[in-house]
Every structure is written in C-alpha cells, then in structure tokens.
Amino acid sequence: MKLEGIHHITAITGDAPRNVDFYARVLGLRLVKKTVNQDDPTVYHLFYGDEHGDPGLDLTFFEYPGVAPGRPGAGMVHRIVWRVASPEAIDFWESRLGTEGVDARREDDRLNFSDPEGLDHELRVDASGDEPLTADHVEVPREHALQGFDGVRAYTDDPDRSTALLEEALGFERRGEGWESRGQHRGSFYVYDAAPDQRGLQGAGSVHHVAWASSMDEHEEWRERVLRAGARPTPVIDRFYFRSIYFREPSGVLFEIATIGPGFSADEDPEHLGERLSLPPAFEHLRDQVEKTLTPLPDTTRWRPARVSGSNPAK
Ligand code: ZN
C-alpha cells in the first residue's frame, strides 16, 4: 500500500482577486473550483489545477480577506516545487515572470520566485517520468506549462522526530536530501530545512497543509496506520470532492490524506469547472446570501483557449 505523492496543497490568501490573477493568469493554472470554506461559507476556497483538476496539481487557497502576511517557521511548508518539461520552459518562465514584475531568481535549471503575498515557489526541470498535468492557457504554450508538484520543503527543528511516522506509517522512502512518497502512478518529494529562529505565523502567503493521495479503497487503512504510529488523525471528513483525514506529523506540519476521487466534476460539467460558485449541498439554500457577501473575482474564462465550435454539440 503506497500513497501516490501529493494530492493537493492548501495555502492562505488575504486578497482573492489578486490571487486569481496570479495563479490563473500569470502562472496559467485552471481555476477548477470556486467554492466556500466549509467551516465559514462567507469566504472562498479556491482550487487551481490542470485541465482535469487531477490530484498531483491542485493548489488551493482559503481566503481570509485582508489577513496579515504569514511567515513560515518550524512545522510549516515554506516552498512549493513544481515540474516543468525543459530548460526552455525555465527560460519562458524567467521571461514571463520578469515581464510581470515578479523577482525570479535562476540557478541552473531552477527558478525561484514568490507570489504577491510572499508564498515561495520553485520550478524545476522534471526528472520523474510521471505523466505531466497541465492546464491550457492563451499565453502559456503547452510545452512550457507547469506540470504538477515535484514536492514541498518544510521547516523543522528536528527531522529525526518525523522519521518513524514518514517511513513506517506513510511508506515514504529516503531519497537524496529527504523522502519520496511514490505510488503506482505518481510520486512527490518531502524535504526538511533547518527552521529559522523566528516562530512561524499562519497568514497570507503561508501554507496551511499538504495532502497526500490515497485510493478510495485504502483510505480507512491509512487512518489506522497513522493512529497506530501515535499520531492523532481526525475522523474521515467528506469534503465532497474527496474524503480527508488530517493530523500533524511529529515536526508539526499539518498533513492530510485525501482520496483520489470523486473529483471536481462531481457537481460540475468538466468543460465549465470553476466558472460558477459551487456550494456544498448543505449551503445551497444560502446561495443568494453567500454570493452577495463574497469578494468579486476576475473572470478566468478569458485566459482559457476558446473551445472549437461544434466540439461539444450537446451543450
Ligand atoms: Zn486539504
């Protein structure tokens, strides 16, 4: 039984319109779901993905309008590492981010930059051989598109503390400077860096949690394993697009194990993912109220290639 690498990563934004502009326009991801925080339906939960909203490229943001900037510290993910196809793709992003006024620092075939709220990203030429997960965008040629997560880097005071849980319970394997979680189809790395002296703060531009991908069938069993390893998982929570358990790994990073499926087309036509506000059934009767309260967002369809007419005659 193996986890299939990273399912999704969830971070925090204080400025949802600017967040949509950066991830859906500048980085060329597809806004695959626009919904509300299930614990607070007055604010967004935004999901960016590849064309199909597949686990492996799914970056999500909780919106807390105007929240103060966060700061990564011990027990927090501080960098998201993405795959691209080639050194030419790195050239493309160096130039595109430069044009956007984003300070992108290149080191060989890696490019490091931050989003407008300080969330740190790195692009790397892919060496995994996993299927590329890409989104279509009017200004990003497909061969240069982001291809999914390569891994995350987290801060810890003591990496040894987490070794038993990562290796024995979660089946991570030692690779290079950290670990790899690899299943039948995909894998991602997990690496620690020494934590800065300053305590971390959750806030705008900080990562809230990282979710690892499980098949539907094995989900309960993962929970049992986590429990046996001494961590304290939540009960299985139905997030509608997937099922989840949450727990802190011993270094303090909030982990989730989420199921591959049912997926984002559970409540929307795959052609029109993310175009209208999706509400969990329990909130549907509040739609009028909720829509009035939410921050207006840019229309992302203008960054999407036009669909060939006649390709979808039934709609
Ligand atoms: Zn999550």
XYZ file of C-alpha atoms and ligand atoms in Angstrom:
316
model
C 0.000 0.000 0.000
C 1.503 3.305 -1.115
C 0.411 6.930 -1.223
C 0.520 8.492 -4.693
C 2.552 11.567 -3.747
C 0.976 14.965 -3.147
C -2.778 15.242 -3.717
C -3.111 18.989 -3.046
C -1.519 21.829 -1.141
C -3.612 24.404 0.690
C -2.422 27.919 1.469
C -3.938 31.192 2.662
C -4.670 34.382 0.744
C -5.764 37.762 2.049
C -6.501 39.020 -1.464
C -8.561 36.600 -3.551
C -8.813 38.764 -6.736
C -5.036 39.211 -6.884
C -4.593 35.506 -6.090
C -6.788 34.545 -9.062
C -4.878 36.945 -11.288
C -1.535 35.448 -10.272
C -2.356 31.742 -10.396
C -4.893 31.632 -13.241
C -3.476 34.390 -15.463
C 0.271 34.666 -14.723
C 1.022 31.020 -13.852
C -1.558 29.659 -16.284
C -3.333 27.241 -13.949
C -7.009 26.461 -14.390
C -9.393 27.647 -11.679
C -11.132 24.273 -11.349
C -13.355 25.011 -8.383
C -14.680 28.154 -6.821
C -16.368 27.223 -3.588
C -16.608 28.380 0.017
C -14.768 27.364 3.155
C -16.871 24.542 4.594
C -16.239 25.949 8.076
C -17.091 29.553 7.067
C -19.252 29.974 3.941
C -18.691 33.761 3.767
C -15.193 33.275 2.345
C -13.804 31.426 -0.660
C -11.974 28.190 -1.028
C -10.303 28.409 -4.449
C -8.801 25.409 -6.257
C -6.288 25.713 -9.105
C -5.438 22.681 -11.163
C -4.602 21.154 -14.502
C -7.243 20.719 -17.217
C -8.996 17.960 -15.288
C -8.407 19.030 -11.717
C -6.275 15.938 -11.095
C -4.616 15.184 -7.767
C -0.911 15.997 -8.198
C -1.535 19.528 -9.439
C -4.051 21.065 -7.107
C -3.148 24.210 -5.234
C -5.949 25.554 -3.082
C -6.383 28.750 -1.087
C -8.537 29.674 1.858
C -9.486 33.333 1.626
C -9.245 35.470 4.758
C -9.814 38.961 3.345
C -7.117 41.378 4.471
C -5.387 38.880 6.779
C -1.841 39.895 7.827
C 1.084 38.287 5.986
C 2.226 34.932 7.351
C 5.761 33.774 7.904
C 6.966 30.197 7.582
C 8.615 28.685 10.634
C 9.191 25.289 12.248
C 6.373 22.885 11.392
C 5.348 24.674 8.200
C 5.835 24.056 4.486
C 7.867 27.006 3.177
C 8.362 26.183 -0.502
C 6.319 24.523 -3.252
C 8.377 22.910 -6.005
C 6.799 22.424 -9.455
C 7.813 20.453 -12.509
C 8.317 21.887 -15.968
C 9.368 19.995 -19.089
C 12.695 21.511 -20.100
C 15.328 24.230 -19.640
C 13.441 26.147 -22.365
C 10.400 26.171 -20.092
C 12.572 27.686 -17.348
C 13.634 30.375 -19.891
C 9.975 31.017 -20.693
C 9.002 31.475 -17.044
C 12.038 33.599 -16.240
C 10.985 35.948 -19.008
C 7.222 35.852 -18.304
C 7.649 36.454 -14.583
C 10.146 39.249 -15.311
C 7.603 40.954 -17.578
C 5.074 40.722 -14.746
C 7.467 42.425 -12.354
C 7.985 39.229 -10.330
C 11.528 38.871 -8.998
C 12.572 35.438 -10.315
C 15.984 34.127 -9.338
C 17.547 31.494 -11.559
C 20.051 28.888 -10.520
C 20.935 26.466 -13.326
C 17.696 24.734 -14.278
C 15.723 26.008 -11.315
C 13.732 29.167 -10.933
C 12.703 30.570 -7.574
C 10.076 33.266 -7.016
C 7.296 34.302 -4.664
C 3.635 35.002 -5.249
C 2.319 38.530 -4.491
C 1.800 37.580 -0.829
C 5.222 36.005 -0.348
C 4.462 32.301 -0.886
C 7.683 30.764 -2.162
C 7.760 28.663 -5.353
C 10.429 26.857 -7.327
C 10.261 25.456 -10.853
C 12.470 22.530 -11.764
C 13.007 20.508 -14.906
C 11.141 17.251 -14.354
C 13.165 14.094 -13.880
C 10.343 11.883 -12.571
C 8.843 10.456 -15.751
C 5.348 10.926 -14.250
C 2.509 11.986 -16.507
C 2.616 15.783 -16.922
C -0.501 17.503 -15.569
C -1.026 20.743 -17.481
C -3.694 23.384 -17.973
C -4.462 25.186 -21.245
C -3.922 28.940 -21.274
C -3.951 31.544 -24.046
C -0.486 32.903 -23.205
C 1.340 29.764 -21.996
C 2.401 27.279 -24.684
C 1.579 23.757 -23.535
C 5.222 22.643 -23.693
C 6.107 25.313 -21.123
C 3.138 24.857 -18.784
C 3.556 23.869 -15.149
C 3.273 20.063 -14.945
C 2.332 19.394 -11.338
C 4.022 19.250 -7.959
C 7.508 17.853 -7.617
C 7.434 18.219 -3.846
C 7.490 20.528 -0.870
C 10.145 21.797 1.540
C 9.190 22.248 5.180
C 10.945 23.699 8.221
C 11.700 21.627 11.283
C 13.831 21.864 14.416
C 14.473 18.130 14.378
C 13.842 15.986 11.282
C 14.625 12.750 13.153
C 11.454 13.209 15.109
C 9.388 12.554 11.975
C 11.353 9.660 10.511
C 9.341 6.810 12.015
C 5.961 8.226 11.002
C 7.088 9.090 7.477
C 8.821 5.789 6.795
C 6.918 3.223 8.818
C 3.391 4.573 8.736
C 3.289 6.526 5.467
C 5.729 4.422 3.436
C 7.939 7.359 2.416
C 11.372 6.265 1.174
C 14.688 8.007 1.689
C 15.811 9.810 -1.471
C 18.529 12.418 -1.790
C 18.135 15.126 0.817
C 14.744 13.905 2.049
C 11.989 11.413 1.275
C 9.821 10.378 -1.621
C 6.195 9.300 -1.455
C 5.643 7.232 -4.585
C 2.733 5.048 -5.605
C 1.868 3.198 -8.780
C 1.289 6.334 -10.839
C 2.886 9.345 -9.235
C 5.348 10.497 -6.606
C 6.475 13.643 -4.806
C 9.341 14.524 -2.508
C 9.235 15.800 1.057
C 12.312 17.592 2.375
C 13.124 19.428 5.592
C 15.235 22.513 6.004
C 16.513 23.841 9.322
C 13.897 26.173 10.776
C 14.623 29.881 11.136
C 14.837 31.263 14.683
C 11.643 33.256 14.353
C 8.430 31.455 15.129
C 6.181 30.801 12.124
C 2.873 32.598 11.645
C -0.100 31.429 9.647
C -1.284 34.274 7.421
C -1.415 35.490 3.841
C 1.069 33.636 1.658
C 1.626 30.757 4.082
C 0.916 27.082 3.501
C -1.801 25.637 5.714
C -1.400 21.930 4.954
C -0.193 19.385 2.433
C -2.385 16.453 1.391
C -1.118 13.064 0.211
C -3.112 10.976 -2.245
C -4.784 7.683 -1.372
C -7.071 5.418 -3.348
C -10.683 5.361 -2.140
C -10.303 1.745 -1.005
C -7.227 2.249 1.149
C -8.241 5.471 2.856
C -9.553 3.953 6.113
C -6.493 1.764 6.359
C -4.189 4.782 6.125
C -6.085 6.274 9.037
C -5.497 3.113 11.068
C -1.788 3.215 10.274
C -1.458 6.850 11.308
C -3.280 6.069 14.532
C -1.038 3.070 15.266
C 2.031 5.268 14.673
C 0.939 7.526 17.524
C -0.387 10.481 15.532
C -3.924 11.703 16.070
C -5.917 11.654 12.840
C -9.354 13.239 12.587
C -12.261 11.022 11.640
C -12.809 10.718 7.877
C -14.356 14.004 6.704
C -16.372 14.132 3.497
C -15.085 17.139 1.544
C -17.467 16.313 -1.295
C -14.718 16.350 -3.979
C -12.668 13.919 -1.896
C -12.568 12.397 1.595
C -9.973 13.540 4.067
C -8.239 12.840 7.322
C -5.927 15.367 8.988
C -3.122 15.013 11.516
C 0.105 16.739 12.494
C 3.276 14.849 11.712
C 5.813 14.962 14.581
C 7.673 18.007 13.179
C 4.412 19.918 13.328
C 3.451 20.077 9.648
C -0.284 19.607 9.122
C -0.783 16.591 6.857
C -3.961 15.415 5.183
C -4.598 12.148 3.393
C -7.175 12.725 0.666
C -8.829 10.280 -1.701
C -8.285 10.251 -5.456
C -11.904 10.888 -6.336
C -14.804 11.549 -6.598
C -13.135 14.695 -8.046
C -14.188 18.131 -9.205
C -16.655 17.003 -11.833
C -18.841 15.607 -9.008
C -21.002 18.746 -9.226
C -19.981 20.475 -12.481
C -19.617 19.799 -16.168
C -15.871 19.158 -16.765
C -15.935 21.790 -19.559
C -17.042 24.513 -17.161
C -15.219 23.694 -13.931
C -14.837 26.670 -11.624
C -16.884 29.113 -13.691
C -19.740 29.440 -11.227
C -19.784 29.278 -7.455
C -20.076 25.679 -6.236
C -21.763 25.214 -2.900
C -21.847 22.027 -0.874
C -25.453 20.735 -0.732
C -25.760 21.889 2.897
C -25.141 25.516 1.815
C -27.117 25.570 -1.441
C -30.165 27.190 0.181
C -27.940 30.133 1.222
C -26.697 30.797 -2.334
C -28.253 34.269 -2.771
C -26.899 35.457 0.539
C -23.462 33.883 0.056
C -22.998 35.263 -3.466
C -23.700 38.794 -2.229
C -21.145 38.510 0.582
C -18.238 37.095 -1.425
C -15.469 39.216 -2.965
C -15.986 39.709 -6.738
C -13.325 37.803 -8.709
C -11.854 38.231 -12.205
C -13.467 36.147 -14.941
C -10.904 33.428 -15.696
C -12.558 32.210 -18.902
C -10.839 35.000 -20.870
C -7.468 33.308 -20.200
C -8.758 29.980 -21.460
C -8.413 28.984 -25.109
C -11.721 29.222 -26.990
C -13.319 25.830 -27.418
C -13.588 24.732 -31.036
C -17.206 25.335 -32.043
C -19.165 22.179 -32.656
C -16.845 20.107 -30.476
C -19.455 19.926 -27.776
C -22.777 19.796 -29.631
C -24.824 18.632 -26.688
C -24.310 21.821 -24.679
Zn -6.800 19.894 2.139
